[in-house]
Each structure stands twice: as structure tokens, then as C-alpha cells.
Amino acid sequence: MKYDNAITPILDIPDEQKVICLRGIKNCFGTKCIHENLDLDVMRGETIGLVGGSGAGKSVLLRTIIGLNKPTEGMVRVAGIDVWNDANAKQRLPQKWGIMFQDGALFSNLTVIENVMIPLREHTKLSEELILELAELKIMMAGLNLDSAEKLPSELSGGMRKRAALARALALDPEILFLDEPTAGLDPITAGNFDSLLNELQASLNLTVFLITHDLDTLRDACDRIAVLSDKKVSAIGTLDYVRGNAKGWVEEYFSGPRGRAALA
Amino acid sequence: MNADAQAQIEADIQSDKARNDDLPKILYKQAENSIIYLIKGDWNKNSIANVEDEIAQLESEIIAASNVDKIIIDLNKCGNIDTSGAFLISKILETAKNHEREAKIICQNEDLLNLFNKINSYHWDYTFDTVRYTGIALFGKKVYDTWKRFYNELISSLNFMGHTILCFWKAVLNPGHIRWTPTFAIAESAGLNAIPIVCVLTFFIGAVISFMGAQTLNNFGATIFTVDLLGVSVLREFAVLITAIILAGRSDSAFTAQIGSMKMTQEIDAMETMGINPMEMLVIPRVIALLVMTPILVLFAIFSGLAGGALVAIFSLGLSPTMFMSRLQEVGITHFWVGMVKAPVFAFIIAIIGCRQGMMVENDVISLGKNTTAAVVQAIFMVIVVDAIFAMIYNELDV
């Protein structure tokens, strides 16, 4: 396994293989700091799952990476572009990443298909017809029926909204896919389908996936590596087995609680 | 940002796109009864715009070439292909298959082959069955839809009004059930806080009436009747109408937005499951607050309207304050009551329209905006219509 030895936050690999590279991240709100000296490298083509207790700063870290929350200190590089210092980052990055927010963040005044067409219209010069067809393709890739394409987000169920959001995130064939709690609020069967959909897409589209989750099944079934966020930094990283085997403190509690044992049995 | 920097960014983005991209190319070779397409270059979302037309042309060529029965797509020389590129190439396969030609892909890259298989595994079997109307039919449909919407709105408004009156009656019979805290809060925000704007606007209206009236009446040598004109128009119409329109714009939008956002976040559902009647909790306090506050606002409006008129009359037309006051007393208290009676009626209309539109907000942001607009428009419309009805009634009653 190529991920077996990748058990440190900083990896000794060439820069072009690091899709996400965080160095010395510090995030403070007032006097309270939630990240300090945080380093993390994400390899091209892997699925990395970020776990951590409520309030550990997972969402803030995601927002820091995707350019929504400026870190107090530190450097964020995504696909070789410095997110916070490159003057053109805001124009170049949207073509390279797809982001699925926790509640989908679909534009509520547009139908599903229009939501998916937006990034294509914005960033490509393709004909309207082809954009429509591509959007339909992405919707089907995300596991939705085309019957839902003409519906408004408010007419969809929670699981369907997540799929529609995934279709929009995939619209531009991103290199990197960020998912914030992709399976939260879904029933176990739908969540399981989502995991296998993710694996399937990752294999055929050669994606790098960065996901935040609390779902132990997702960690087991979809993630190559797991990064644990506690004590203001990435305190443990590696394959699921490695992290479990070397669990200390919060991580141990996380995996050895009744829910952890049940999911990983 | 200056133009140079903008141009620099544009160039950077272009070079970013073009850096690794070889332009997509498609070459073809026709053997006896087969065509081989050789795919070269990178096919991705940015580059394929250049070959879109070419692909469409190839498709029609395939359909036209009747002697060809085999299509081969050779991907071994291609660069990077993403889903959109693969989709475009797949269109050739699709066309070939639809016209009973044998079609296949030659590719040694297994990942790429998987991508093609994945794309071809989906079926576009869904068609949108929308009926399109044109010309006179479209016009007819619009008229019908508008009528139907108006009719439904009317029925549902009356329904809501009935419901509110019933709840209001229950509340009056059982005053312990009235929620006084929200009632006072709303009386403050919708009523008390509106006093300055109501006063300022009616002050100016009063001043304008005085000016206009004096100019016209002066021609008949009847300048003194300006005071009658001012008194009658402010007391009967302007004070109450201006107040109602301000309330409709100021408070109705707030009512709809408040109740509507509670509806969106399921707060109203939560209330209902706790056994709290949302009508009692949200609608009745607003109705009571406006019923009490509107007459008070109208009183303020009358005073400041008369004050505006008096100011103009005294300082600009040269009437003495004593003369103004004695003339004003001639106007008669009836006109005051004629105006004041309308206040609670307008208050009731405004309150229930705002609350109803709030209750009708659905689960999306659009309906919140739409219903807020509808609330203000309907309230102003209804206020003016009801005012006209009052005028007709008063006309019959000779007051």
C-alpha cells in the first residue's frame, strides 16, 4: 500500500505531488487560538478524511484552505497556488477545486440543472447545448435521476440535495474535491451508497478528495488516510489501521467508544 | 485595480489554461468501409470549445456516409482527457451506434477506458414533457393563470381573515390568553417608532394642500376657505391614508419577513408541536398592536398635517392664528370621526395581509422575497380600495 508509510503531517515527496500543503497555520479568534503550528500535506489522488471533536476547528480549517477564512499566520498552497498570497488565486483556483458544503449551499432560486450549469457557464466557452448535456452527465454521475434536474433545491430530500451539490462540485472536473460532512444526516444505506459513489468517481476521475466527517463507516470505506485534528494541530495521521493502532487521548476515546467499536468491528 | 494589472491577470489565467494543454485535434482516415479517428492533444473543459463544431460536422458526415459500417476511435495518441472531453468524443460513438454502425474504442490506458465506459453507461431516457404555448394561446394562458391566481388569493385571504376574526374573538372572550409581551413589543416597533415618519410626511402634505388651495381659491377671492379645504382633506382622507400606506410599507414587510423566516426555520412547526397556536402567538398580537396604534398614529398625523397647513397659512398667506383657529372650528367634528373610523379597519387589513403572506412563505428564499413584496402591494391596494368604498358609503349617508 502506497499510503502505509505516510504517517507524518509533513511528507517527504516532491512539491508537485502535494495537492494541498499547509505550513504553520495559526487561527485565532480574539485571544483564543484553535490552530497553532498546524502542518498537513495531502498527496495527489488520495482520499483524506479529517476527524476531530466538535469545536476542534475542522470547518475553520476547511474554510482556511478554500480561501474563506484568512489564517492569522501560515501558508496554504492548493494545487501549487498560494491561496492567500497569490494575487490571481481567486481566479485560478475555482477551476481546480469543487466544494460541497454541508447543507449543499445550492442556489435556491435555480433548479438543480441550472445550479450545475453555473460553473460551466462561468468558466468555459462551450456552447449552451453542450453545457446542458454535460450538466446532465454530472447529475447522473452524482447518482441523481434526471427527473430531479428540473426541480428546485427546496423540492429535494436531504440526500438528493447532497447529490445535487456533489454534481455541482464535479461540474468543472476538479482536481480536488472538498466535502464537508458528506454523509451527515443521511440514513446508513444512502450514506453507504454515497461512499461507494465517491470511490467510483475518485477512481474514474482521478480526484483528490479532502473530506470532513464524523462517520466511522465513511472513514473505513472511502478514506485512504485519516488526519485527526486535536490539540490545535494534526495530532495523528495515517491509514485507519495505523491511527487506531497508535491511538492516544482523544483518538483512543473516539475509536474505542461503543460507536467506534461497532463500526470498525 | 488598474487596467494593466487586470490584463496581467487575464494573461496569467490564459497561460495557466494553456500551459500544459496541447490543442485538441481529431484526424481521420477512411479505409474501404471504415473510418478511423485519431484523437490527439488534451481534451478538457477549456480546450474542447475549439473542436465542438468539428465534432458536430463529423457526426453528420458519419450519418451521410452510407458505405461506412465501422467506426474506430483511436485514443492511444491522446493527451489528458477529462469528463467533458470524453463526453464530446463519446458523441461520435453514440451517433454511430444510433445509425447502426459498428463502433469501438482503441485505448491502452485502462483509466481512460473506464471513464468512457462510465460515461456510456448512463442513459438519457428522460424527456421533459413541457408544453410550450405561443401567440394567442400564450396570451390566453396568461390571462387564465392570472385570473386563477387572483381568485385563489381572494378565497385564501378571506379564509385567513375569517380564521383571524375567530381567534381574535376567542382572545377577547378570554383575555388571559393574549400574549401581552409580543403585543407591546410590536406596538412599539410598528407603532411608536413610526410616529416621526408619519408626522413629517403629513406635515408636508398639509403644507402642500395649504399652498395649492390658496393659489386656486385666491382667484375667486376666497383665500380664507383654504382652512376649510385643509381641515376637511386632512381630517377625512390624508391623515388616515398616509398613515395606512406608511404602515403597509413599513410594518407589513416586517411582519411577513419575521413570520416567513420563522416558517423557513421550522419554528412555526415547533410551536405547533408544543401545543402553542401560531395564530395566537404571532397573528393576534400583531392585529391588536396595529388596532391600538393606528388610531393614535392617525391622531398624530392629523395634528402635524394641520400644523403644516397652519404654518403655510399664517406665514405665507398672511392669515392670523386666531382667524385660522376660528375658521378651523367651523369645519366640524364629523370630519374627524369620518377619518378616524377608517383607522382600525385599515389596521386590521394591514395586519392580516402581512401575517398571511408570512404564513405562506415556503421553504426557500425566493418565496420570502415574493411574499414580502406581495404583502406590501396587496396592503396598499386594499387600503385604497377600502378607502374608495368608504367614500361611497359616506356619500350615500350624506356625511
PDB file of C-alpha atoms in Angstrom, chain A residues 81 87-88 91-92 95-96 108-109 120 123-127 130 133-134 136-138 140-142 146-147 149-150 152 154 170-174 197 200-201 203-205, chain B residues 1 6 8-10 12-14 16-17 19 44-49 52 82-85 87-88 91 111 114-115 118-119 122-126 128 130 363-366:
ATOM      1  CA  ILE A  81      -1.139  28.039  -5.863  1.00  0.00           C
ATOM      2  CA  ALA A  87      -2.970  37.726  -6.471  1.00  0.00           C
ATOM      3  CA  ASN A  88      -4.731  35.541  -9.022  1.00  0.00           C
ATOM      4  CA  GLN A  91      -9.493  33.451 -10.433  1.00  0.00           C
ATOM      5  CA  ARG A  92      -7.377  30.349 -10.907  1.00  0.00           C
ATOM      6  CA  GLN A  95     -11.360  25.735 -11.876  1.00  0.00           C
ATOM      7  CA  LYS A  96      -9.223  23.355  -9.883  1.00  0.00           C
ATOM      8  CA  SER A 108     -32.334  28.163  -4.013  1.00  0.00           C
ATOM      9  CA  ASN A 109     -33.759  30.218  -6.852  1.00  0.00           C
ATOM     10  CA  LEU A 120     -19.586  25.644 -16.637  1.00  0.00           C
ATOM     11  CA  HIS A 123     -15.515  29.254 -16.685  1.00  0.00           C
ATOM     12  CA  THR A 124     -15.788  27.690 -20.132  1.00  0.00           C
ATOM     13  CA  LYS A 125     -16.597  28.887 -23.602  1.00  0.00           C
ATOM     14  CA  LEU A 126     -18.673  25.880 -24.561  1.00  0.00           C
ATOM     15  CA  SER A 127     -21.973  26.106 -26.367  1.00  0.00           C
ATOM     16  CA  LEU A 130     -23.061  21.107 -24.678  1.00  0.00           C
ATOM     17  CA  GLU A 133     -25.604  17.910 -21.778  1.00  0.00           C
ATOM     18  CA  LEU A 134     -22.509  17.995 -19.588  1.00  0.00           C
ATOM     19  CA  GLU A 136     -26.955  16.236 -17.221  1.00  0.00           C
ATOM     20  CA  LEU A 137     -23.970  13.902 -17.292  1.00  0.00           C
ATOM     21  CA  LYS A 138     -22.661  15.291 -13.986  1.00  0.00           C
ATOM     22  CA  MET A 140     -26.185  11.285 -13.400  1.00  0.00           C
ATOM     23  CA  MET A 141     -22.614  10.781 -12.242  1.00  0.00           C
ATOM     24  CA  ALA A 142     -23.614  12.089  -8.831  1.00  0.00           C
ATOM     25  CA  LEU A 146     -32.687  13.264 -14.476  1.00  0.00           C
ATOM     26  CA  ASP A 147     -36.273  13.630 -13.205  1.00  0.00           C
ATOM     27  CA  ALA A 149     -32.923  18.036 -12.796  1.00  0.00           C
ATOM     28  CA  GLU A 150     -35.750  20.487 -13.246  1.00  0.00           C
ATOM     29  CA  LEU A 152     -35.756  23.418  -7.123  1.00  0.00           C
ATOM     30  CA  SER A 154     -36.345  23.021  -1.770  1.00  0.00           C
ATOM     31  CA  LEU A 170     -17.922  17.997 -10.063  1.00  0.00           C
ATOM     32  CA  ALA A 171     -19.079  20.319 -12.824  1.00  0.00           C
ATOM     33  CA  LEU A 172     -15.637  21.571 -13.817  1.00  0.00           C
ATOM     34  CA  ASP A 173     -13.782  18.270 -13.456  1.00  0.00           C
ATOM     35  CA  PRO A 174     -11.868  19.489 -10.430  1.00  0.00           C
ATOM     36  CA  LEU A 197     -20.190   6.604  -5.352  1.00  0.00           C
ATOM     37  CA  GLU A 200     -16.156   5.097  -8.010  1.00  0.00           C
ATOM     38  CA  LEU A 201     -15.844   8.740  -9.025  1.00  0.00           C
ATOM     39  CA  ALA A 203     -11.193   6.079  -9.491  1.00  0.00           C
ATOM     40  CA  SER A 204     -12.600   7.214 -12.819  1.00  0.00           C
ATOM     41  CA  LEU A 205     -11.907  10.939 -12.485  1.00  0.00           C
TER      42      LEU A 205
ATOM     43  CA  MET B   1      -7.220  47.542  -9.757  1.00  0.00           C
ATOM     44  CA  GLN B   6      -6.235  43.246 -14.936  1.00  0.00           C
ATOM     45  CA  GLN B   8      -1.794  40.658 -16.444  1.00  0.00           C
ATOM     46  CA  ILE B   9      -4.243  38.507 -14.529  1.00  0.00           C
ATOM     47  CA  GLU B  10      -6.116  37.645 -17.715  1.00  0.00           C
ATOM     48  CA  ASP B  12      -1.869  34.552 -16.347  1.00  0.00           C
ATOM     49  CA  ILE B  13      -5.160  32.743 -16.420  1.00  0.00           C
ATOM     50  CA  GLN B  14      -4.845  32.112 -20.136  1.00  0.00           C
ATOM     51  CA  ASP B  16      -2.478  28.747 -16.796  1.00  0.00           C
ATOM     52  CA  LYS B  17      -5.043  27.124 -19.045  1.00  0.00           C
ATOM     53  CA  ARG B  19       0.471  25.795 -20.146  1.00  0.00           C
ATOM     54  CA  ASN B  44     -10.649  19.281 -21.389  1.00  0.00           C
ATOM     55  CA  LYS B  45     -13.353  21.773 -20.448  1.00  0.00           C
ATOM     56  CA  ASN B  46     -11.278  24.722 -21.642  1.00  0.00           C
ATOM     57  CA  SER B  47      -9.848  23.329 -24.858  1.00  0.00           C
ATOM     58  CA  ILE B  48     -12.804  21.498 -26.350  1.00  0.00           C
ATOM     59  CA  ALA B  49     -14.633  24.699 -27.230  1.00  0.00           C
ATOM     60  CA  GLU B  52     -17.148  21.424 -30.731  1.00  0.00           C
ATOM     61  CA  ASP B  82     -11.433  14.928 -18.693  1.00  0.00           C
ATOM     62  CA  THR B  83     -15.122  14.088 -18.492  1.00  0.00           C
ATOM     63  CA  SER B  84     -16.222  16.872 -20.791  1.00  0.00           C
ATOM     64  CA  GLY B  85     -13.666  15.841 -23.423  1.00  0.00           C
ATOM     65  CA  PHE B  87     -18.237  13.156 -23.381  1.00  0.00           C
ATOM     66  CA  LEU B  88     -17.645  15.023 -26.611  1.00  0.00           C
ATOM     67  CA  LYS B  91     -20.906  11.636 -29.038  1.00  0.00           C
ATOM     68  CA  ASP B 111      -8.324   4.510 -16.520  1.00  0.00           C
ATOM     69  CA  ASN B 114     -13.077   3.179 -17.576  1.00  0.00           C
ATOM     70  CA  LEU B 115     -14.047   6.822 -17.895  1.00  0.00           C
ATOM     71  CA  LYS B 118     -18.742   5.104 -17.235  1.00  0.00           C
ATOM     72  CA  ILE B 119     -19.992   7.893 -19.451  1.00  0.00           C
ATOM     73  CA  TYR B 122     -25.743   6.428 -18.454  1.00  0.00           C
ATOM     74  CA  HIS B 123     -28.990   6.580 -20.310  1.00  0.00           C
ATOM     75  CA  TRP B 124     -30.650   9.774 -21.286  1.00  0.00           C
ATOM     76  CA  ASP B 125     -34.084   8.237 -21.194  1.00  0.00           C
ATOM     77  CA  TYR B 126     -35.804  11.153 -19.584  1.00  0.00           C
ATOM     78  CA  PHE B 128     -39.011  16.922 -20.257  1.00  0.00           C
ATOM     79  CA  THR B 130     -43.295  20.674 -21.100  1.00  0.00           C
ATOM     80  CA  ASN B 363     -39.001  26.604   2.366  1.00  0.00           C
ATOM     81  CA  ASP B 364     -36.958  28.812   0.063  1.00  0.00           C
ATOM     82  CA  VAL B 365     -35.550  32.305  -0.044  1.00  0.00           C
ATOM     83  CA  ILE B 366     -37.427  33.216  -3.214  1.00  0.00           C
TER      84      ILE B 366
END
